[in-house]
Short mmCIF file of C-alpha atoms in Angstrom, two decimals:
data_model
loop_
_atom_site.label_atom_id
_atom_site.label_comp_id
_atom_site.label_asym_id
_atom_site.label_seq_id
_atom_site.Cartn_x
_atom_site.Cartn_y
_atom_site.Cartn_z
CA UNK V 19 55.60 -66.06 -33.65
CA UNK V 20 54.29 -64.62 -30.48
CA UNK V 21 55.04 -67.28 -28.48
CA UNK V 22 58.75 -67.49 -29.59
CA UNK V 23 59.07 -63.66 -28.46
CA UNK V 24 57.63 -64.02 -25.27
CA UNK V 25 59.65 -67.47 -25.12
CA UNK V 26 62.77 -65.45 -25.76
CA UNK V 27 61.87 -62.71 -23.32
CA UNK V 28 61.62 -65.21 -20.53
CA UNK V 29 64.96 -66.65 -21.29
CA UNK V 30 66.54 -63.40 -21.52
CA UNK V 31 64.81 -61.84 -18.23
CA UNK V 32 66.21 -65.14 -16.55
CA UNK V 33 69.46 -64.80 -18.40
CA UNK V 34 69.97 -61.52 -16.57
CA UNK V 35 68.99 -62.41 -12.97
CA UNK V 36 71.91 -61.14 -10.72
CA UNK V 37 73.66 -63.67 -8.85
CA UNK V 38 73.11 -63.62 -5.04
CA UNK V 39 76.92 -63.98 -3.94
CA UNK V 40 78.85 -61.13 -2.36
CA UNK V 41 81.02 -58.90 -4.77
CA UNK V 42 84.71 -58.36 -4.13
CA UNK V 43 85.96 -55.67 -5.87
CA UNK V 44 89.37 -56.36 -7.65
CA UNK V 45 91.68 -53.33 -8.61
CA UNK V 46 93.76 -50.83 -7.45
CA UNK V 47 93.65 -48.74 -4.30
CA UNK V 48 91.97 -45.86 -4.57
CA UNK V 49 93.62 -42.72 -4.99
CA UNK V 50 94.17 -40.19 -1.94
CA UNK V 51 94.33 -36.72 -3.83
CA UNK V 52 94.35 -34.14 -1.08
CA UNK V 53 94.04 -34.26 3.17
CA UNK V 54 93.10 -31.61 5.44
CA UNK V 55 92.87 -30.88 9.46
CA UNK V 56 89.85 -29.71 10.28
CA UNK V 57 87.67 -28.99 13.06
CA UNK V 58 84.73 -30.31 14.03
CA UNK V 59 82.97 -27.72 11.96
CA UNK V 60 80.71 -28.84 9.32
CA UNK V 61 81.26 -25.29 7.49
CA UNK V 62 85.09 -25.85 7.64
CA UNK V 63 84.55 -28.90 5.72
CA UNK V 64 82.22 -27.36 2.92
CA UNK V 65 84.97 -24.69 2.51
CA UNK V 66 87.33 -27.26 2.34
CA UNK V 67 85.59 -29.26 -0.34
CA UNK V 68 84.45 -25.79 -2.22
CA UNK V 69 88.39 -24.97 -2.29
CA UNK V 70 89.03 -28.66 -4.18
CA UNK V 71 86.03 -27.65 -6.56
CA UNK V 72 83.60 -30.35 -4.89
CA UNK V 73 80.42 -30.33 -3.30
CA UNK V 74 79.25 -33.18 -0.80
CA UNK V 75 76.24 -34.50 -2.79
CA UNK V 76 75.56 -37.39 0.11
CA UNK V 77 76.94 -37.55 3.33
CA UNK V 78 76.42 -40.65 5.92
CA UNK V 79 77.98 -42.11 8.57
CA UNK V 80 80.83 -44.71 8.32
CA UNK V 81 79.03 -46.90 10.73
CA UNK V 82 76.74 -47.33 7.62
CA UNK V 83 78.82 -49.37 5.66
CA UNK V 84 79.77 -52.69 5.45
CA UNK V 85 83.67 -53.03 5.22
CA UNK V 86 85.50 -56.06 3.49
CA UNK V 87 89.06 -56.66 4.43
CA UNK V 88 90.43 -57.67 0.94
CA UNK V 89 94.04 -57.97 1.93
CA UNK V 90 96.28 -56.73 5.08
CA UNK V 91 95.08 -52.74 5.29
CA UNK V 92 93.41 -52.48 2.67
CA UNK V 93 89.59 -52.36 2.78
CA UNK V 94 86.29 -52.19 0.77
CA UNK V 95 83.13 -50.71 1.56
CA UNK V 96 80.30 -50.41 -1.13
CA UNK V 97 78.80 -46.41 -1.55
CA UNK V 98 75.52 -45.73 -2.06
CA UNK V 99 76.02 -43.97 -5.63
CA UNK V 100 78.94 -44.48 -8.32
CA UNK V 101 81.04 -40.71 -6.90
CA UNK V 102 84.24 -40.06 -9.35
CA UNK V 103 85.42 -38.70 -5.93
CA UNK V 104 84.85 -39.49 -2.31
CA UNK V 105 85.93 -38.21 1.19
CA UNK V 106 87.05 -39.96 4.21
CA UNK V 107 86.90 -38.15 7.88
CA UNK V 108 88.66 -40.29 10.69
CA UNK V 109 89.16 -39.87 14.44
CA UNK V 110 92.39 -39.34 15.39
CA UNK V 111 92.74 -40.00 18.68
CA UNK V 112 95.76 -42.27 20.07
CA UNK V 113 97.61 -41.93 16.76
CA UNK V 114 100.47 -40.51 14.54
CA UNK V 115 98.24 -39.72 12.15
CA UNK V 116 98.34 -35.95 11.33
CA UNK V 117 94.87 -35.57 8.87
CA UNK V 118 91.87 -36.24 9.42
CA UNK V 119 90.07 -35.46 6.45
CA UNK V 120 91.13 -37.28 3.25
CA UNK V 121 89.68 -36.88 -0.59
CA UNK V 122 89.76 -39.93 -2.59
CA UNK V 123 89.68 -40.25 -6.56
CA UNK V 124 87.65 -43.32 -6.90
CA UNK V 125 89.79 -45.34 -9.50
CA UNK V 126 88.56 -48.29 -11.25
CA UNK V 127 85.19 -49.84 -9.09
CA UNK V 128 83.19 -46.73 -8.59
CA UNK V 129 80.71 -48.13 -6.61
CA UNK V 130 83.03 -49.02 -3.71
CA UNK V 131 85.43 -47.37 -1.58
CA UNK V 132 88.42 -49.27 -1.40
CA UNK V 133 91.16 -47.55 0.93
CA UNK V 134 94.38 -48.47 2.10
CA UNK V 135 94.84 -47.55 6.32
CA UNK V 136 98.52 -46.56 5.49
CA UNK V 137 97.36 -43.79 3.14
CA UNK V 138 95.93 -41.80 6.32
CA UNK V 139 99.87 -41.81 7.43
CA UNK V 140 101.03 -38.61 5.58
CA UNK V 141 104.18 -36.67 6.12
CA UNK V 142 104.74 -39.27 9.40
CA UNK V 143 106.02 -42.29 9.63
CA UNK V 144 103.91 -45.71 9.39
CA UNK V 145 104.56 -47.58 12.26
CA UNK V 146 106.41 -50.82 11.80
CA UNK V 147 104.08 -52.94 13.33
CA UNK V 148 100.51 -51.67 12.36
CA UNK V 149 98.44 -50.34 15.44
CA UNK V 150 95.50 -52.27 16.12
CA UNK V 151 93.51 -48.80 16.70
CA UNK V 152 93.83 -48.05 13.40
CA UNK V 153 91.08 -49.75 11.24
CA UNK V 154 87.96 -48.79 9.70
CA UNK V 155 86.22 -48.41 12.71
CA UNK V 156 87.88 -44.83 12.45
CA UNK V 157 85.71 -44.03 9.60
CA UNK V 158 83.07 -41.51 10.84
CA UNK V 159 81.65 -40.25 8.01
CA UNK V 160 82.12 -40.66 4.11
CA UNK V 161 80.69 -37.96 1.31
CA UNK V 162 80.24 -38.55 -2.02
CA UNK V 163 80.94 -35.94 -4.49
CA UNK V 164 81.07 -35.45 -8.57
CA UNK V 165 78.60 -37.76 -9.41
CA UNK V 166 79.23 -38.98 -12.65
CA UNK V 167 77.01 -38.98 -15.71
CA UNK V 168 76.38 -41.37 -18.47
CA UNK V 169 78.53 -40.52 -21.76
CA UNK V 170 76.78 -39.40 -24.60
CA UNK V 171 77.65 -42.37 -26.66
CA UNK V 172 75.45 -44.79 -24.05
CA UNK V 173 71.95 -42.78 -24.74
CA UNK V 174 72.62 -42.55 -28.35
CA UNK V 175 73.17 -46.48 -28.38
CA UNK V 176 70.14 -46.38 -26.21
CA UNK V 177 68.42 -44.23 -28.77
CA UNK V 178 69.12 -46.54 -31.50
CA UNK V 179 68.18 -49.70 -29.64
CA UNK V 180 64.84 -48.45 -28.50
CA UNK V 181 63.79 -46.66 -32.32
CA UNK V 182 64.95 -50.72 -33.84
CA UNK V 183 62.48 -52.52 -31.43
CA UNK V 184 59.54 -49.86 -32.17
CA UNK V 185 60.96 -50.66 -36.38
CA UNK V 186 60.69 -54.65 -35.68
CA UNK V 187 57.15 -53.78 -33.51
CA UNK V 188 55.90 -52.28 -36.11
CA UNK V 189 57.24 -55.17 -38.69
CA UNK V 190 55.61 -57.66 -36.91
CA UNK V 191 51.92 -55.58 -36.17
CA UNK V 192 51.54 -55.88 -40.23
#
């Protein structure tokens, strides 16, 4: 019997070996919620956030990321955490664009951001051929904020799986 379990354990801990091959999130664009001007004051931007009922849990550079075009101007980067809510700060230099400070609602892959270039174009017009000086190069630094936690219903399905395998433990110790 205990070489069936510890058969079966193998097979499962192979069975669950994560696949080596880059993920493309698939999905809508996330959501832009609210934009600001702000100076380069780091205070201006806590206010800011405090005023939208957020707090920057992590904060890093854009130049940390690793973008993915998936289509046109739209554009993936994977975060560091899984934030319900995420915010973008650009350079605006050479540009129509009017913001540079830009709160996300991460929509259906938390784990990445995935923004749209044309979003950053509010209350201006998006030029008709897309400027090549606006891309994700831009990006200067990206906070994550809200992080979510687990629903109740996942630890109590937790629960229940961890007090069965101590029941069948116990089962087979006899």
């Amino acid at each position: 019997m205990k070489k069936i379990m510890v058969l079966m354990a193998l097979v499962f801990i192979f069975a669950s070996t994560p696949v080596g091959a880059t993920y493309v999130p698939q999905g809508e664009v996330d959501t832009v919620i609210n934009y600001a001007l702000l100076g380069n004051s780091g205070e201006a931007e806590n206010a800011w956030l405090e005023g939208l009922g957020f707090v920057a849990v992590e904060e890093y550079q854009g130049s940390e990321l690793s973008w993915i075009n998936l289509e046109g101007t739209i554009w993936a980067a994977e975060l560091k955490d899984t934030p319900t809510n995420f915010f973008i700060k650009i350079g605006l230099g050479g540009t129509t664009i009017l913001y540079d400070h830009f709160m996300y609602q991460n929509n259906l892959a938390l784990n990445y951001a995935v923004i749209d270039l044309k979003d950053w174009y509010v209350n201006t017009k998006i030029p008709t051929e897309f400027p090549n000086n606006v891309n994700v190069e831009r990006v200067s630094h990206i906070g994550e904020g809200n992080i979510s936690v687990p629903e109740p219903t996942a630890m109590l399905l937790l629960g229940l799986g961890l007090v069965g395998l101590a029941g069948v433990g116990r089962k087979f110790k006899k």
